[in-house]
Amino acid sequence: MRSLVIYFGVLMCSNVVIAETDNSNKPIKNNASSQLQTLSDKYPWHQWKKVGEATLEWGIWDIYNSELKTPTGRYNGTEEDLALIIRYLRNIDRDALLDATEEQWQHLGYSSQQITPWLKTLSTIWPDVKKGERLTFIFRNGEGQFYQQGKPLGKILSPSLSQSFIAIWLSPKTSYPELRQQLIGK
């Protein structure tokens, strides 16, 4: 199945390129960046209401602060529109983010046949993050979009990838149930 992935050139003056990819995640054709209309442009998620917030701690270290927002300020399940905002409290490179994501998906019971293409897609989108930077994931109508510091990184058109990413924090089977409870306002 073909998917549309938006690449963000972190090292190339913040140029956004739209690239159509096949299952091997190889670009097929590029379109002009002027054609990009982000979810932020269409839907003012930054005006949504906070549902909850939490800090992930690992031992004596704080890893990140997270916040969940929805249009209503209530969490009714992962099918609804939501914004997950993560502010990192440490420098973390892209490979470490990908490894942690893979571990969480394995914990949730996803198969390697599902995980492998998802990680390939995310590896083309995610940058290294520095202490104090924010990564935001917006989910609306089955689409997802990642932002770093408010700038678009990449668009996810695969509902299964978007849902699996959200599940890391919001699934009842998450590795961090206390964090989930705080995020969903319980």
PDB file of C-alpha atoms in Angstrom:
ATOM      1  CA  MET A   1       0.000   0.000   0.000  1.00  0.00           C
ATOM      2  CA  ARG A   2       1.331   3.422  -0.880  1.00  0.00           C
ATOM      3  CA  SER A   3       1.563   6.135   1.708  1.00  0.00           C
ATOM      4  CA  LEU A   4       2.386   9.820   1.660  1.00  0.00           C
ATOM      5  CA  VAL A   5       5.206  10.821   3.988  1.00  0.00           C
ATOM      6  CA  ILE A   6       6.353  14.374   4.528  1.00  0.00           C
ATOM      7  CA  TYR A   7      10.047  14.810   5.166  1.00  0.00           C
ATOM      8  CA  PHE A   8      11.418  17.721   7.120  1.00  0.00           C
ATOM      9  CA  GLY A   9      15.005  18.639   6.274  1.00  0.00           C
ATOM     10  CA  VAL A  10      16.259  19.529   9.752  1.00  0.00           C
ATOM     11  CA  LEU A  11      19.755  20.096   8.458  1.00  0.00           C
ATOM     12  CA  MET A  12      18.685  21.836   5.244  1.00  0.00           C
ATOM     13  CA  CYS A  13      17.325  25.203   6.322  1.00  0.00           C
ATOM     14  CA  SER A  14      13.980  23.771   7.457  1.00  0.00           C
ATOM     15  CA  ASN A  15      12.824  22.881   3.935  1.00  0.00           C
ATOM     16  CA  VAL A  16       9.716  20.698   3.831  1.00  0.00           C
ATOM     17  CA  VAL A  17       9.479  18.162   1.014  1.00  0.00           C
ATOM     18  CA  ILE A  18       6.519  15.968   0.257  1.00  0.00           C
ATOM     19  CA  ALA A  19       7.554  12.533  -0.926  1.00  0.00           C
ATOM     20  CA  GLU A  20       5.334   9.697  -1.993  1.00  0.00           C
ATOM     21  CA  THR A  21       6.731   6.355  -0.860  1.00  0.00           C
ATOM     22  CA  ASP A  22       6.074   2.704  -1.501  1.00  0.00           C
ATOM     23  CA  ASN A  23       6.248  -0.075   1.112  1.00  0.00           C
ATOM     24  CA  SER A  24      10.049  -0.035   0.964  1.00  0.00           C
ATOM     25  CA  ASN A  25       9.878   3.606   2.088  1.00  0.00           C
ATOM     26  CA  LYS A  26      11.827   4.793  -0.973  1.00  0.00           C
ATOM     27  CA  PRO A  27      10.703   8.143  -2.395  1.00  0.00           C
ATOM     28  CA  ILE A  28       8.799   7.821  -5.678  1.00  0.00           C
ATOM     29  CA  LYS A  29       8.166  11.450  -6.553  1.00  0.00           C
ATOM     30  CA  ASN A  30       8.562  14.830  -4.923  1.00  0.00           C
ATOM     31  CA  ASN A  31       5.993  17.640  -4.945  1.00  0.00           C
ATOM     32  CA  ALA A  32       6.477  21.333  -4.260  1.00  0.00           C
ATOM     33  CA  SER A  33       6.519  22.239  -0.583  1.00  0.00           C
ATOM     34  CA  SER A  34       3.939  24.940  -1.309  1.00  0.00           C
ATOM     35  CA  GLN A  35       1.385  22.127  -1.642  1.00  0.00           C
ATOM     36  CA  LEU A  36       1.820  21.221   2.018  1.00  0.00           C
ATOM     37  CA  GLN A  37      -1.118  22.184   4.188  1.00  0.00           C
ATOM     38  CA  THR A  38      -0.475  21.021   7.712  1.00  0.00           C
ATOM     39  CA  LEU A  39      -3.043  19.913  10.252  1.00  0.00           C
ATOM     40  CA  SER A  40      -2.010  22.953  12.247  1.00  0.00           C
ATOM     41  CA  ASP A  41      -3.119  25.179   9.377  1.00  0.00           C
ATOM     42  CA  LYS A  42      -6.449  23.392   8.986  1.00  0.00           C
ATOM     43  CA  TYR A  43      -7.235  22.812  12.661  1.00  0.00           C
ATOM     44  CA  PRO A  44      -5.999  25.121  15.425  1.00  0.00           C
ATOM     45  CA  TRP A  45      -4.977  22.346  17.835  1.00  0.00           C
ATOM     46  CA  HIS A  46      -2.916  24.756  19.915  1.00  0.00           C
ATOM     47  CA  GLN A  47      -6.269  26.221  21.045  1.00  0.00           C
ATOM     48  CA  TRP A  48      -7.566  22.842  22.219  1.00  0.00           C
ATOM     49  CA  LYS A  49      -8.083  22.304  25.948  1.00  0.00           C
ATOM     50  CA  LYS A  50      -5.716  20.379  28.181  1.00  0.00           C
ATOM     51  CA  VAL A  51      -6.951  16.973  29.345  1.00  0.00           C
ATOM     52  CA  GLY A  52      -3.963  16.117  31.531  1.00  0.00           C
ATOM     53  CA  GLU A  53      -0.210  16.204  31.892  1.00  0.00           C
ATOM     54  CA  ALA A  54       2.488  13.930  33.261  1.00  0.00           C
ATOM     55  CA  THR A  55       6.256  13.594  33.618  1.00  0.00           C
ATOM     56  CA  LEU A  56       8.090  10.414  32.677  1.00  0.00           C
ATOM     57  CA  GLU A  57      10.760   9.638  35.246  1.00  0.00           C
ATOM     58  CA  TRP A  58      13.290   6.867  34.952  1.00  0.00           C
ATOM     59  CA  GLY A  59      15.174   6.289  38.159  1.00  0.00           C
ATOM     60  CA  ILE A  60      16.457   9.656  39.301  1.00  0.00           C
ATOM     61  CA  TRP A  61      16.121  11.217  35.823  1.00  0.00           C
ATOM     62  CA  ASP A  62      13.217  13.147  34.372  1.00  0.00           C
ATOM     63  CA  ILE A  63      12.942  12.218  30.687  1.00  0.00           C
ATOM     64  CA  TYR A  64      10.065  14.364  29.416  1.00  0.00           C
ATOM     65  CA  ASN A  65       6.913  16.254  30.306  1.00  0.00           C
ATOM     66  CA  SER A  66       3.843  15.277  28.313  1.00  0.00           C
ATOM     67  CA  GLU A  67       0.483  16.909  27.790  1.00  0.00           C
ATOM     68  CA  LEU A  68      -2.702  15.654  26.135  1.00  0.00           C
ATOM     69  CA  LYS A  69      -5.133  18.089  24.513  1.00  0.00           C
ATOM     70  CA  THR A  70      -8.497  17.583  22.812  1.00  0.00           C
ATOM     71  CA  PRO A  71     -11.034  20.022  21.382  1.00  0.00           C
ATOM     72  CA  THR A  72     -13.272  19.524  24.448  1.00  0.00           C
ATOM     73  CA  GLY A  73     -10.653  19.014  27.157  1.00  0.00           C
ATOM     74  CA  ARG A  74     -11.978  15.479  27.739  1.00  0.00           C
ATOM     75  CA  TYR A  75     -10.499  12.164  26.662  1.00  0.00           C
ATOM     76  CA  ASN A  76     -13.024   9.773  25.102  1.00  0.00           C
ATOM     77  CA  GLY A  77     -10.711   7.306  23.391  1.00  0.00           C
ATOM     78  CA  THR A  78      -8.039   7.213  20.717  1.00  0.00           C
ATOM     79  CA  GLU A  79     -10.543   7.564  17.867  1.00  0.00           C
ATOM     80  CA  GLU A  80     -11.060  11.244  18.650  1.00  0.00           C
ATOM     81  CA  ASP A  81      -8.983  14.252  17.669  1.00  0.00           C
ATOM     82  CA  LEU A  82      -6.077  14.817  20.030  1.00  0.00           C
ATOM     83  CA  ALA A  83      -2.688  16.418  20.444  1.00  0.00           C
ATOM     84  CA  LEU A  84       0.123  14.759  22.384  1.00  0.00           C
ATOM     85  CA  ILE A  85       2.839  17.267  23.269  1.00  0.00           C
ATOM     86  CA  ILE A  86       6.161  16.028  24.643  1.00  0.00           C
ATOM     87  CA  ARG A  87       8.780  18.437  25.995  1.00  0.00           C
ATOM     88  CA  TYR A  88      12.090  16.661  26.413  1.00  0.00           C
ATOM     89  CA  LEU A  89      14.116  17.245  29.554  1.00  0.00           C
ATOM     90  CA  ARG A  90      17.246  15.593  28.127  1.00  0.00           C
ATOM     91  CA  ASN A  91      19.015  15.375  24.778  1.00  0.00           C
ATOM     92  CA  ILE A  92      17.844  12.233  22.984  1.00  0.00           C
ATOM     93  CA  ASP A  93      18.998  11.129  19.557  1.00  0.00           C
ATOM     94  CA  ARG A  94      16.653   9.814  16.900  1.00  0.00           C
ATOM     95  CA  ASP A  95      17.936   6.239  17.168  1.00  0.00           C
ATOM     96  CA  ALA A  96      17.197   6.174  20.908  1.00  0.00           C
ATOM     97  CA  LEU A  97      13.665   7.468  20.207  1.00  0.00           C
ATOM     98  CA  LEU A  98      13.162   4.756  17.594  1.00  0.00           C
ATOM     99  CA  ASP A  99      14.518   2.037  19.911  1.00  0.00           C
ATOM    100  CA  ALA A 100      12.237   3.135  22.756  1.00  0.00           C
ATOM    101  CA  THR A 101       9.261   3.242  20.390  1.00  0.00           C
ATOM    102  CA  GLU A 102      10.021  -0.272  19.160  1.00  0.00           C
ATOM    103  CA  GLU A 103      10.238  -1.561  22.753  1.00  0.00           C
ATOM    104  CA  GLN A 104       6.892   0.017  23.612  1.00  0.00           C
ATOM    105  CA  TRP A 105       5.191  -1.451  20.538  1.00  0.00           C
ATOM    106  CA  GLN A 106       6.584  -4.889  21.399  1.00  0.00           C
ATOM    107  CA  HIS A 107       5.218  -4.481  24.933  1.00  0.00           C
ATOM    108  CA  LEU A 108       1.801  -3.650  23.450  1.00  0.00           C
ATOM    109  CA  GLY A 109       1.877  -6.845  21.380  1.00  0.00           C
ATOM    110  CA  TYR A 110       2.396  -5.511  17.872  1.00  0.00           C
ATOM    111  CA  SER A 111       4.130  -7.927  15.489  1.00  0.00           C
ATOM    112  CA  SER A 112       7.496  -7.324  13.864  1.00  0.00           C
ATOM    113  CA  GLN A 113       5.670  -7.295  10.496  1.00  0.00           C
ATOM    114  CA  GLN A 114       3.736  -4.250  11.735  1.00  0.00           C
ATOM    115  CA  ILE A 115       6.582  -2.558  13.597  1.00  0.00           C
ATOM    116  CA  THR A 116       9.276  -2.710  10.899  1.00  0.00           C
ATOM    117  CA  PRO A 117       7.551  -0.488   8.297  1.00  0.00           C
ATOM    118  CA  TRP A 118       6.322   1.893  11.004  1.00  0.00           C
ATOM    119  CA  LEU A 119       9.887   2.390  12.242  1.00  0.00           C
ATOM    120  CA  LYS A 120      11.124   2.954   8.682  1.00  0.00           C
ATOM    121  CA  THR A 121       8.541   5.698   8.269  1.00  0.00           C
ATOM    122  CA  LEU A 122       9.376   7.328  11.606  1.00  0.00           C
ATOM    123  CA  SER A 123      13.108   7.164  10.868  1.00  0.00           C
ATOM    124  CA  THR A 124      12.521   9.454   7.877  1.00  0.00           C
ATOM    125  CA  ILE A 125      10.585  11.950  10.004  1.00  0.00           C
ATOM    126  CA  TRP A 126      12.076  12.152  13.480  1.00  0.00           C
ATOM    127  CA  PRO A 127      15.107  14.280  14.326  1.00  0.00           C
ATOM    128  CA  ASP A 128      17.396  14.202  17.322  1.00  0.00           C
ATOM    129  CA  VAL A 129      15.817  16.257  20.110  1.00  0.00           C
ATOM    130  CA  LYS A 130      17.572  18.606  22.484  1.00  0.00           C
ATOM    131  CA  LYS A 131      16.714  19.384  26.065  1.00  0.00           C
ATOM    132  CA  GLY A 132      13.759  21.780  26.141  1.00  0.00           C
ATOM    133  CA  GLU A 133      12.489  20.962  22.634  1.00  0.00           C
ATOM    134  CA  ARG A 134       8.926  19.849  21.969  1.00  0.00           C
ATOM    135  CA  LEU A 135       7.713  17.090  19.694  1.00  0.00           C
ATOM    136  CA  THR A 136       3.982  17.206  19.081  1.00  0.00           C
ATOM    137  CA  PHE A 137       1.760  14.573  17.480  1.00  0.00           C
ATOM    138  CA  ILE A 138      -1.617  15.723  16.200  1.00  0.00           C
ATOM    139  CA  PHE A 139      -4.235  13.088  15.392  1.00  0.00           C
ATOM    140  CA  ARG A 140      -7.339  14.078  13.454  1.00  0.00           C
ATOM    141  CA  ASN A 141      -9.674  11.983  11.272  1.00  0.00           C
ATOM    142  CA  GLY A 142      -7.214   9.090  11.081  1.00  0.00           C
ATOM    143  CA  GLU A 143      -4.307  11.301  10.009  1.00  0.00           C
ATOM    144  CA  GLY A 144      -1.355  12.166  12.168  1.00  0.00           C
ATOM    145  CA  GLN A 145       1.276  14.833  11.912  1.00  0.00           C
ATOM    146  CA  PHE A 146       4.504  15.380  13.846  1.00  0.00           C
ATOM    147  CA  TYR A 147       5.893  18.795  14.705  1.00  0.00           C
ATOM    148  CA  GLN A 148       9.139  19.889  16.327  1.00  0.00           C
ATOM    149  CA  GLN A 149       8.995  23.266  18.014  1.00  0.00           C
ATOM    150  CA  GLY A 150       5.773  23.973  16.084  1.00  0.00           C
ATOM    151  CA  LYS A 151       7.286  23.252  12.646  1.00  0.00           C
ATOM    152  CA  PRO A 152       5.956  20.303  10.606  1.00  0.00           C
ATOM    153  CA  LEU A 153       8.187  17.239  10.522  1.00  0.00           C
ATOM    154  CA  GLY A 154       6.025  14.713   8.735  1.00  0.00           C
ATOM    155  CA  LYS A 155       2.505  13.609   8.017  1.00  0.00           C
ATOM    156  CA  ILE A 156       1.241  10.089   8.717  1.00  0.00           C
ATOM    157  CA  LEU A 157      -1.622   8.928   6.508  1.00  0.00           C
ATOM    158  CA  SER A 158      -1.650   5.395   7.925  1.00  0.00           C
ATOM    159  CA  PRO A 159      -4.371   5.124  10.586  1.00  0.00           C
ATOM    160  CA  SER A 160      -2.683   2.003  12.009  1.00  0.00           C
ATOM    161  CA  LEU A 161       0.627   3.825  12.512  1.00  0.00           C
ATOM    162  CA  SER A 162      -1.116   6.835  14.051  1.00  0.00           C
ATOM    163  CA  GLN A 163      -3.168   4.646  16.399  1.00  0.00           C
ATOM    164  CA  SER A 164      -0.161   2.535  17.399  1.00  0.00           C
ATOM    165  CA  PHE A 165       1.851   5.651  18.215  1.00  0.00           C
ATOM    166  CA  ILE A 166      -0.922   7.040  20.416  1.00  0.00           C
ATOM    167  CA  ALA A 167      -1.287   3.634  22.095  1.00  0.00           C
ATOM    168  CA  ILE A 168       2.200   3.944  23.595  1.00  0.00           C
ATOM    169  CA  TRP A 169       0.773   6.520  26.019  1.00  0.00           C
ATOM    170  CA  LEU A 170      -2.974   5.967  25.976  1.00  0.00           C
ATOM    171  CA  SER A 171      -3.560   2.221  25.690  1.00  0.00           C
ATOM    172  CA  PRO A 172      -4.746   0.540  28.897  1.00  0.00           C
ATOM    173  CA  LYS A 173      -1.823  -1.884  28.260  1.00  0.00           C
ATOM    174  CA  THR A 174       0.819   0.888  28.279  1.00  0.00           C
ATOM    175  CA  SER A 175       4.084   0.336  30.152  1.00  0.00           C
ATOM    176  CA  TYR A 176       3.332   3.466  32.169  1.00  0.00           C
ATOM    177  CA  PRO A 177      -0.230   3.194  33.545  1.00  0.00           C
ATOM    178  CA  GLU A 178       0.232   6.031  36.060  1.00  0.00           C
ATOM    179  CA  LEU A 179       1.389   8.369  33.306  1.00  0.00           C
ATOM    180  CA  ARG A 180      -1.646   7.348  31.215  1.00  0.00           C
ATOM    181  CA  GLN A 181      -4.020   8.090  34.085  1.00  0.00           C
ATOM    182  CA  GLN A 182      -2.523  11.561  34.514  1.00  0.00           C
ATOM    183  CA  LEU A 183      -2.671  12.271  30.773  1.00  0.00           C
ATOM    184  CA  ILE A 184      -6.325  11.267  30.466  1.00  0.00           C
ATOM    185  CA  GLY A 185      -7.250  13.356  33.482  1.00  0.00           C
ATOM    186  CA  LYS A 186      -7.995  10.590  35.999  1.00  0.00           C
TER     187      LYS A 186
END
